Each structure stands twice: as C-alpha cells, then as structure tokens.
Short mmCIF file of N, CA, C and O in Angstrom, two decimals:
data_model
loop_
_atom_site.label_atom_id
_atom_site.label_comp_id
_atom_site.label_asym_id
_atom_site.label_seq_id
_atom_site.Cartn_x
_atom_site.Cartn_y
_atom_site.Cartn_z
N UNK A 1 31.41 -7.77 -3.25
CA UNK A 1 30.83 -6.65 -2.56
C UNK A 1 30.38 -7.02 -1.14
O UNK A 1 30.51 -6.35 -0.12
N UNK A 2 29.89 -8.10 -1.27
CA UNK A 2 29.17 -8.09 0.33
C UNK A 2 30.58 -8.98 1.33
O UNK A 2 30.61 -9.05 2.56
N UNK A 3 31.28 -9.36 0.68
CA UNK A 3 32.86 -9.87 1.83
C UNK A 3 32.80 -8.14 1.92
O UNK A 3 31.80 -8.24 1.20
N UNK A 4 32.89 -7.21 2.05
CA UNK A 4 33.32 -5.83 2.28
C UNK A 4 32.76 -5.59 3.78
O UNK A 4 33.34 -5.28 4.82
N UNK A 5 31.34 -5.85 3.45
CA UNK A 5 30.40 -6.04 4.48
C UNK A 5 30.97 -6.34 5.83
O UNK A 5 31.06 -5.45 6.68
N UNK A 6 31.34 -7.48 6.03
CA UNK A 6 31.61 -8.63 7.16
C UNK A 6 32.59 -7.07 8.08
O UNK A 6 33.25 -6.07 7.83
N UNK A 7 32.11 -7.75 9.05
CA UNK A 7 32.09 -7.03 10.66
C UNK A 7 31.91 -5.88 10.68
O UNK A 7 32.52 -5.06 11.36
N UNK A 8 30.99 -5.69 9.88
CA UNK A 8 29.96 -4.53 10.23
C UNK A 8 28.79 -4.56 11.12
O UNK A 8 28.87 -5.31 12.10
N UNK A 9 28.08 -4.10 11.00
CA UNK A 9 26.31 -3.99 11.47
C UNK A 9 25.50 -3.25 10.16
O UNK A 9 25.68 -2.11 9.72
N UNK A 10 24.65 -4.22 9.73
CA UNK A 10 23.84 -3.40 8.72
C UNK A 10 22.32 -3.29 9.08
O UNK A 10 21.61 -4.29 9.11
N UNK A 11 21.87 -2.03 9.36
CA UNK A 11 20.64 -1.86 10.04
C UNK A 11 19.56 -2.33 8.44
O UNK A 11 20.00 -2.02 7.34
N UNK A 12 18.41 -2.95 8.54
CA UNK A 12 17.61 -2.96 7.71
C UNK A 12 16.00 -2.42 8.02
O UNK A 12 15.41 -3.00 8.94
N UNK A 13 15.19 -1.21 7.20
CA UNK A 13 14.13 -1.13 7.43
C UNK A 13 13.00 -1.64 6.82
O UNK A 13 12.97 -2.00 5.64
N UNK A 14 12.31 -1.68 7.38
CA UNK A 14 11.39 -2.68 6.48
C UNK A 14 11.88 -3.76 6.34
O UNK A 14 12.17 -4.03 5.18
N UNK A 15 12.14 -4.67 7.23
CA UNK A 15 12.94 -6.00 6.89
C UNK A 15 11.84 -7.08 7.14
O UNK A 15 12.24 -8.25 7.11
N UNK A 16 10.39 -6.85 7.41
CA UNK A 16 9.68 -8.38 6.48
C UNK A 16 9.08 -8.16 5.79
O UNK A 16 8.11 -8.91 5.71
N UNK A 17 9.18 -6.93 4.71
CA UNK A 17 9.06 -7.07 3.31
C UNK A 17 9.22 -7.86 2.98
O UNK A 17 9.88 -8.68 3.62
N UNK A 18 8.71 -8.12 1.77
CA UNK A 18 9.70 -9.01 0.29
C UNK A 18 10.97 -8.95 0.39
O UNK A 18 11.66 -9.70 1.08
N UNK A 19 11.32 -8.10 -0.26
CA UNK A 19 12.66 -7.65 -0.48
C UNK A 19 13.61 -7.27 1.13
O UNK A 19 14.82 -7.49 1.26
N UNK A 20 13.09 -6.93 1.76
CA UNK A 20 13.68 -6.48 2.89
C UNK A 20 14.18 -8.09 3.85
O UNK A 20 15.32 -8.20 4.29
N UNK A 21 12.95 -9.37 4.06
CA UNK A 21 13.14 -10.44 4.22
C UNK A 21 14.62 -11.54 3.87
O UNK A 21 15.40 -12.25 4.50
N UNK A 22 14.29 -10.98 2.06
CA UNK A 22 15.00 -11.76 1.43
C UNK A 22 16.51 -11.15 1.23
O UNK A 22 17.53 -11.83 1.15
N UNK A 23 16.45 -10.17 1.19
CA UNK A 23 17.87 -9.18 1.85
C UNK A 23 18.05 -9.81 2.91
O UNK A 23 18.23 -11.00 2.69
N UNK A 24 18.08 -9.54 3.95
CA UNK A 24 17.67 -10.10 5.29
C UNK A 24 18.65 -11.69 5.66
O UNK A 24 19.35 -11.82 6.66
N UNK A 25 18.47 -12.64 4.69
CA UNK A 25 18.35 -14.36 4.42
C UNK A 25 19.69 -13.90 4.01
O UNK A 25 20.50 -14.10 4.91
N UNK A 26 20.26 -13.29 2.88
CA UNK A 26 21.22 -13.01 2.02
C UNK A 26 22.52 -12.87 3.06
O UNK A 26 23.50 -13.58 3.25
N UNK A 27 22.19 -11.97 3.49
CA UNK A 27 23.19 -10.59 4.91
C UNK A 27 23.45 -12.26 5.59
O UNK A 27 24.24 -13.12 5.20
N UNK A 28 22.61 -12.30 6.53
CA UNK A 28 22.44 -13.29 7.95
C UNK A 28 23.96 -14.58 7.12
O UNK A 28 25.07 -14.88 7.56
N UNK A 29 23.38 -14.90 6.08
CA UNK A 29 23.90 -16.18 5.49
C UNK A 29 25.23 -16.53 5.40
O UNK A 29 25.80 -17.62 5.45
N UNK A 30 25.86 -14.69 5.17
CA UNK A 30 26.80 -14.36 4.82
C UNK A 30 28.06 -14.01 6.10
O UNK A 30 29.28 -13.96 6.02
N UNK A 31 27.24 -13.86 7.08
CA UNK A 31 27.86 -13.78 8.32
C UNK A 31 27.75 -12.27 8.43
O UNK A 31 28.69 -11.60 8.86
N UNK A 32 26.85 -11.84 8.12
CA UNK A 32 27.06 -10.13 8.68
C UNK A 32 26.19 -10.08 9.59
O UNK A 32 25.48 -11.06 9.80
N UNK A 33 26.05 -8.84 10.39
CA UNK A 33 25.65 -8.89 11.66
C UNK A 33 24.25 -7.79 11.06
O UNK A 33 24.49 -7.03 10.12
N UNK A 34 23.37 -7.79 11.45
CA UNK A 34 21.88 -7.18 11.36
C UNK A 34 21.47 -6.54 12.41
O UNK A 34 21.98 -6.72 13.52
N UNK A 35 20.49 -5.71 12.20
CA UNK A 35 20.06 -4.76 13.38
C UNK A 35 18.56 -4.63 12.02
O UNK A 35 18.48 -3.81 11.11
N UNK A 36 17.75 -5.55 12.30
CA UNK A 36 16.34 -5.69 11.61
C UNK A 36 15.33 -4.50 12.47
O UNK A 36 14.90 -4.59 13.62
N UNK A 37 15.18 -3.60 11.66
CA UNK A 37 14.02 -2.67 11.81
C UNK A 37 12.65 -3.19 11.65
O UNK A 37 12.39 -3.62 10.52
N UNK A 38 11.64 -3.26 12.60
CA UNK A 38 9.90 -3.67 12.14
C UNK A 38 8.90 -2.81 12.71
O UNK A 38 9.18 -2.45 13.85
N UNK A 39 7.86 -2.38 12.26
CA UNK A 39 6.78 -1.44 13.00
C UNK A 39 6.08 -2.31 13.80
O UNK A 39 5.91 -1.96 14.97
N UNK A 40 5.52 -3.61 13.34
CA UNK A 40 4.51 -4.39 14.06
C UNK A 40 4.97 -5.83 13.99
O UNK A 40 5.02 -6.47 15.04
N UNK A 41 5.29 -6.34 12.96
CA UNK A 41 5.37 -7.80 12.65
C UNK A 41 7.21 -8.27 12.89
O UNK A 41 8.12 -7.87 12.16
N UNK A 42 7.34 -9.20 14.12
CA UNK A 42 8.71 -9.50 14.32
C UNK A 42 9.16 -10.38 13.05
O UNK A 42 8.36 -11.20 12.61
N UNK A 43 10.54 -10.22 12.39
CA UNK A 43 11.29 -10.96 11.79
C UNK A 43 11.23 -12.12 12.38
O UNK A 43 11.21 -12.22 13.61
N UNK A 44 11.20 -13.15 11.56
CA UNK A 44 11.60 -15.02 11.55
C UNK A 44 13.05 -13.95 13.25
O UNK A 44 13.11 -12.75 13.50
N UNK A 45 13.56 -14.70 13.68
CA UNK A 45 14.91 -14.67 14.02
C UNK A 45 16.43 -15.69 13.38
O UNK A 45 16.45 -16.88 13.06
N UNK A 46 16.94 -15.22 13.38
CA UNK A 46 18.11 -15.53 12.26
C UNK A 46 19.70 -15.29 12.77
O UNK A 46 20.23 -14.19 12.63
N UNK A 47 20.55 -16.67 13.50
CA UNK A 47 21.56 -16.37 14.22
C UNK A 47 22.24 -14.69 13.21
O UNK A 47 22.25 -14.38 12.02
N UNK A 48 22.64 -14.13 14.29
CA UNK A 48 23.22 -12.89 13.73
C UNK A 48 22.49 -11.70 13.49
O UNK A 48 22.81 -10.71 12.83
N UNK A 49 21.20 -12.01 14.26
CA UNK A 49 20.46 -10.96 13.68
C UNK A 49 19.85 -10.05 15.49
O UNK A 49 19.84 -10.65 16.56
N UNK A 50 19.61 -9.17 15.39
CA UNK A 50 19.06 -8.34 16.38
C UNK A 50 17.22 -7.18 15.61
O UNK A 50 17.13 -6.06 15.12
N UNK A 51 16.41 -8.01 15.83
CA UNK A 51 15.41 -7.43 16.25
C UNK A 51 14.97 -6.26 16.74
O UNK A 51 14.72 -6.21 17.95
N UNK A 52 14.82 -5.33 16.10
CA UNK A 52 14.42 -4.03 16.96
C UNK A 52 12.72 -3.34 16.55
O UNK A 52 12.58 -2.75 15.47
N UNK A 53 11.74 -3.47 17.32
CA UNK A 53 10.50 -2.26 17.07
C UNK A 53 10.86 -1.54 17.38
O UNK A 53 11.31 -1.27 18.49
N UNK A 54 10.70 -0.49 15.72
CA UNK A 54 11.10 0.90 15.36
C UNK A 54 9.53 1.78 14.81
O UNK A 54 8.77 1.30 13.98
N UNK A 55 9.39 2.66 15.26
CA UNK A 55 8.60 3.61 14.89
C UNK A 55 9.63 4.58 14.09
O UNK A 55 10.32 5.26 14.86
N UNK A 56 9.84 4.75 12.95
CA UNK A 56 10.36 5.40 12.43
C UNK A 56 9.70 7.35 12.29
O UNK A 56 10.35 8.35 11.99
N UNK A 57 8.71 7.25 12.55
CA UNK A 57 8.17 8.67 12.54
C UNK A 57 9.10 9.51 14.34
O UNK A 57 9.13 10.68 14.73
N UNK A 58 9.43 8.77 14.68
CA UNK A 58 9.96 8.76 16.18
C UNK A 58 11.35 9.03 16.19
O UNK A 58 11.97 8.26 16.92
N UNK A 59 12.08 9.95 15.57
CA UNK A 59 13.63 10.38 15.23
C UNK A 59 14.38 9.72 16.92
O UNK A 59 15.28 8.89 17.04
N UNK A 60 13.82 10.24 17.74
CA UNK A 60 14.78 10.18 19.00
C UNK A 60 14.70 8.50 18.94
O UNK A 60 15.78 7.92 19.06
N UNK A 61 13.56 7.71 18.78
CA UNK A 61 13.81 6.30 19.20
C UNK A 61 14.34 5.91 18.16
O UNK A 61 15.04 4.93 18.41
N UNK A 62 14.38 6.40 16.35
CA UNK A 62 15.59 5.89 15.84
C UNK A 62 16.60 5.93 15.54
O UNK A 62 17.16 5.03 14.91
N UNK A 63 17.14 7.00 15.90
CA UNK A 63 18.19 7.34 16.44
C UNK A 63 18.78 6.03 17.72
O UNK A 63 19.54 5.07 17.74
N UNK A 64 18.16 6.52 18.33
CA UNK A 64 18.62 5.05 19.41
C UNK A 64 18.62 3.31 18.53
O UNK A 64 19.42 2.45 18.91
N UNK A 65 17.95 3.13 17.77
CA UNK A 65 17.63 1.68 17.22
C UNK A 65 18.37 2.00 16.40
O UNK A 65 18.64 0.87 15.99
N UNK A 66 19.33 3.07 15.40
CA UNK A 66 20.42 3.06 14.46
C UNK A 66 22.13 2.90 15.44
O UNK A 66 23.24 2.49 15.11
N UNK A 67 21.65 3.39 16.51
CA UNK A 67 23.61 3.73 17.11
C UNK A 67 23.65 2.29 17.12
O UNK A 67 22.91 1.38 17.48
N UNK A 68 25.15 2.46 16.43
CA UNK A 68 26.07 1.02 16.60
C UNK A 68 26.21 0.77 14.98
O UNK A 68 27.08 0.01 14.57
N UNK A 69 25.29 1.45 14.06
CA UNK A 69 24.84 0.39 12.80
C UNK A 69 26.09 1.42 11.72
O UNK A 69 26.15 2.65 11.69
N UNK A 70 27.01 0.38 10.88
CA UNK A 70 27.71 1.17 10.25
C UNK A 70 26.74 1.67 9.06
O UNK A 70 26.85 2.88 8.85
N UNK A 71 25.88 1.07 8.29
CA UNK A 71 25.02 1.40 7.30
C UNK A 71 23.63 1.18 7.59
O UNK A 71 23.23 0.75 8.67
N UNK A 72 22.61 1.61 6.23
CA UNK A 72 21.50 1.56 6.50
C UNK A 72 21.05 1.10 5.25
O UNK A 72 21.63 1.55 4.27
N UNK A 73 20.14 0.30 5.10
CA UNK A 73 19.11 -0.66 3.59
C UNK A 73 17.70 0.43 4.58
O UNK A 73 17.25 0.12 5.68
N UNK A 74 17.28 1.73 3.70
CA UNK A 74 16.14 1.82 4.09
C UNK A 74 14.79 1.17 3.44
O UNK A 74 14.44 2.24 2.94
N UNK A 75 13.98 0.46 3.13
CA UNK A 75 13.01 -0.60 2.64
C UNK A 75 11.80 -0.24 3.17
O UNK A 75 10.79 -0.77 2.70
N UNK A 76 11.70 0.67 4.17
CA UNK A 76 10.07 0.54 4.62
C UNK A 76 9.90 1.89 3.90
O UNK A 76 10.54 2.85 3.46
N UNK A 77 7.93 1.13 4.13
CA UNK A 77 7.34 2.11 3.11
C UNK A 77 5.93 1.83 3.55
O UNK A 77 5.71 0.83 4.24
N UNK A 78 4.95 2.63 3.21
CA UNK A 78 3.72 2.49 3.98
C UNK A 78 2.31 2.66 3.12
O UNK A 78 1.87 3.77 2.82
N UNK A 79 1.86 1.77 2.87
CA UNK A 79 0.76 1.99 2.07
C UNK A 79 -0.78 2.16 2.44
O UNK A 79 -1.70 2.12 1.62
N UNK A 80 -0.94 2.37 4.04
CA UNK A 80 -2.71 1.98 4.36
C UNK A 80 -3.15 3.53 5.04
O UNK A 80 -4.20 3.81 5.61
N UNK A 81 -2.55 3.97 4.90
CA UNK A 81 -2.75 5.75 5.44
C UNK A 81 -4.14 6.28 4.99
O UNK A 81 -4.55 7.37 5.40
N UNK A 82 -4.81 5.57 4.19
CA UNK A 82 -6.19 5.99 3.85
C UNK A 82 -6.28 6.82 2.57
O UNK A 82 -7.35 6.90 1.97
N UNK A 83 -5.21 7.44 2.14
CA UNK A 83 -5.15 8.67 1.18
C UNK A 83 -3.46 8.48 0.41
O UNK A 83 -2.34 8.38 0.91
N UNK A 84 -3.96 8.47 -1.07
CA UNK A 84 -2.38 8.64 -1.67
C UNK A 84 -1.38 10.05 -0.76
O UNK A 84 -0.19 10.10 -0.46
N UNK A 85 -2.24 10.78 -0.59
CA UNK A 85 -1.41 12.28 0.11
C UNK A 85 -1.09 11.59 1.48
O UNK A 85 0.11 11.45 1.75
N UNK A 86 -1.89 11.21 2.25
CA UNK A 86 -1.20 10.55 3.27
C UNK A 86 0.17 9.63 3.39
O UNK A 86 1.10 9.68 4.20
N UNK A 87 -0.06 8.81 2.33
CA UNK A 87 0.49 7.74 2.06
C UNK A 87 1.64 8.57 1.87
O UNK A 87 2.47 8.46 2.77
N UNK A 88 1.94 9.43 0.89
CA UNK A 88 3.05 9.82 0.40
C UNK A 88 4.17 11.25 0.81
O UNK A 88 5.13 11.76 0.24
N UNK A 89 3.34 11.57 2.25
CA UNK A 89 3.75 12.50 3.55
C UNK A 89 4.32 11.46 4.61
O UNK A 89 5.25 11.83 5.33
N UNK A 90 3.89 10.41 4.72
CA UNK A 90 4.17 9.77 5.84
C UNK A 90 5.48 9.35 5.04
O UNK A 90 6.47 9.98 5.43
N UNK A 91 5.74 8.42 3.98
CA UNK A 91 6.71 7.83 3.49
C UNK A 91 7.83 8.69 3.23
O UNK A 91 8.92 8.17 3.42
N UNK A 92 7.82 9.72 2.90
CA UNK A 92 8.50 11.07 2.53
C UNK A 92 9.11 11.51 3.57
O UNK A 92 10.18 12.05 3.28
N UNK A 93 8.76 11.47 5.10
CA UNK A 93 8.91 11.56 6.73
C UNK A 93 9.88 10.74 6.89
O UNK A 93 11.08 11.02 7.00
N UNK A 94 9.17 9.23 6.91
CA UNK A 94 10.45 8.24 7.42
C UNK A 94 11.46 8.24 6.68
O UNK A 94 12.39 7.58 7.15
N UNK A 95 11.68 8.78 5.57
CA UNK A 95 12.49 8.39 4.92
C UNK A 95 13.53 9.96 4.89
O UNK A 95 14.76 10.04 4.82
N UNK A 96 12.68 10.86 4.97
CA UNK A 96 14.01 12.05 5.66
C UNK A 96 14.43 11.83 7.33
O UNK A 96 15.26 12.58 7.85
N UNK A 97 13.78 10.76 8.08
CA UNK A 97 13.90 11.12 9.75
C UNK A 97 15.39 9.95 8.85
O UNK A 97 16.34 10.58 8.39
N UNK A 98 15.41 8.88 8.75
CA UNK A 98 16.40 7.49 8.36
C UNK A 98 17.40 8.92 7.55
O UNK A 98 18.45 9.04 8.18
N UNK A 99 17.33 9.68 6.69
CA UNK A 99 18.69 10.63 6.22
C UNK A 99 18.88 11.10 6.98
O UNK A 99 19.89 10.77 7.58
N UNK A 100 18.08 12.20 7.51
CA UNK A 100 18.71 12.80 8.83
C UNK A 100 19.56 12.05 9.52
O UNK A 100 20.73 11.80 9.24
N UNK A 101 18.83 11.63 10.56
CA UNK A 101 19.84 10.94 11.25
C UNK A 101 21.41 10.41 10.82
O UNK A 101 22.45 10.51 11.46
N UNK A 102 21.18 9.79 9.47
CA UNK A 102 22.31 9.09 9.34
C UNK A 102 22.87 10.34 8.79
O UNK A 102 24.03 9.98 8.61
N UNK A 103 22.82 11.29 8.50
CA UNK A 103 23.87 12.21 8.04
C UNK A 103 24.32 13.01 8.71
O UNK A 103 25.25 13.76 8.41
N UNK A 104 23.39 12.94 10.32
CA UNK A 104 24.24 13.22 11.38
C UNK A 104 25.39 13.25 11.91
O UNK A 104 26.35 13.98 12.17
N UNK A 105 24.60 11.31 12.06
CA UNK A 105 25.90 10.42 12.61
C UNK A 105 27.42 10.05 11.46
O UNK A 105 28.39 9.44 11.89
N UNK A 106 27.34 10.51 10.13
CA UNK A 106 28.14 10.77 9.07
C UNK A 106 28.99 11.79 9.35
O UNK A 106 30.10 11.79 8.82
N UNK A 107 28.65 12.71 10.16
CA UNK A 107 29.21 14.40 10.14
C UNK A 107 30.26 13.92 11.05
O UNK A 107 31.49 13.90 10.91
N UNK A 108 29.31 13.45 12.22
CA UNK A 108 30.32 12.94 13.43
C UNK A 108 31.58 12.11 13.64
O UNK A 108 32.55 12.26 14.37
N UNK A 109 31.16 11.04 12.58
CA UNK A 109 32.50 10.14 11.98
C UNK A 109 33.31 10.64 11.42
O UNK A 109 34.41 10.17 11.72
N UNK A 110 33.36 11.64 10.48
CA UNK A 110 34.02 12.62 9.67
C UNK A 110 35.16 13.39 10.98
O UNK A 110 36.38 13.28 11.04
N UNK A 111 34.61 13.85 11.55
CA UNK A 111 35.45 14.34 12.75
C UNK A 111 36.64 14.31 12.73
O UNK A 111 37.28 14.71 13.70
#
C-alpha cells in the first residue's frame, strides 16, 4: 500500500501528535514527500518533509497550505476549548473546512 504512495505529496494534520508523529517517521522513511500541518509546535524536521503553520479554522490559508498535496491524513483535533461543546464545534469545523476544501479540489481534478 504505501509503494502506491511514492511521488506523491501527502499533507498530514496534526502531525506532532502521537499518531500523526509516528505516521509522519513511517511516510518520511519510505521516501514519500510530506507537507506536515502544525497550529503551534514545529515538527522534528525530516529529509522530505515540508513544514507548514496551519490554522485550520482559516479555509483560505488552508487551502493555500493543501495546493500541491495529492491526499490528506486529517489527525488534528483539539481538546482545551474550555467546554466539551466548544471542544466539539471547533473539531467538527476543522474537520469540514479539511473536506471542503479537498472535495473541491476533487471536483476540479475530475474535470
């Protein structure tokens, strides 16, 4: 599955998660090319990898931090919002702005 991968771009969010990190180690290792999504905390750097601060509540800037990326690992998720309802409006957001977009840019490829 992941030889399929190779010469792509795989955007990752939430990539110094746990899981998003160690995804992350996996991809890089393998020779695929990365486009690492972070709100605050930069990724280790990792030949093959590209760094991007993403505000994901911010469609137009991710939109810009997705062009180029053939897929998407969405992984972020947000837990300090003060309120489960918070918590679970905000997460619910980034995670339709990351579909949107990509089912945009899906329509467009379709073409």
């Amino acid at each position: 599955m992941i030889s399929q991968l190779k010469g792509l771009r795989i955007a990752i969010t939430g990539s110094c998660s746990y899981i998003g990190s160690a995804l992350l180690q996996q991809l890089v290792n393998k020779d695929i090319k990365i486009t690492a999504l972070y709100r605050s905390v930069m990724p280790e750097h990792m030949e093959g990898m590209l760094s991007v601060c993403c505000d994901l509540m911010d469609k137009s800037r991710l939109e810009e931090c997705l062009r180029g990326c053939d897929a998407v690992v969405h992984l972020a998720w947000c837990g300090n919002k003060g309120s489960k309802t918070r918590e679970e409006e905000y997460n619910l957001q980034i995670t339709k702005n990351v579909l949107l977009i990509n089912n945009d840019a899906a329509s467009l490829w379709s073409k």
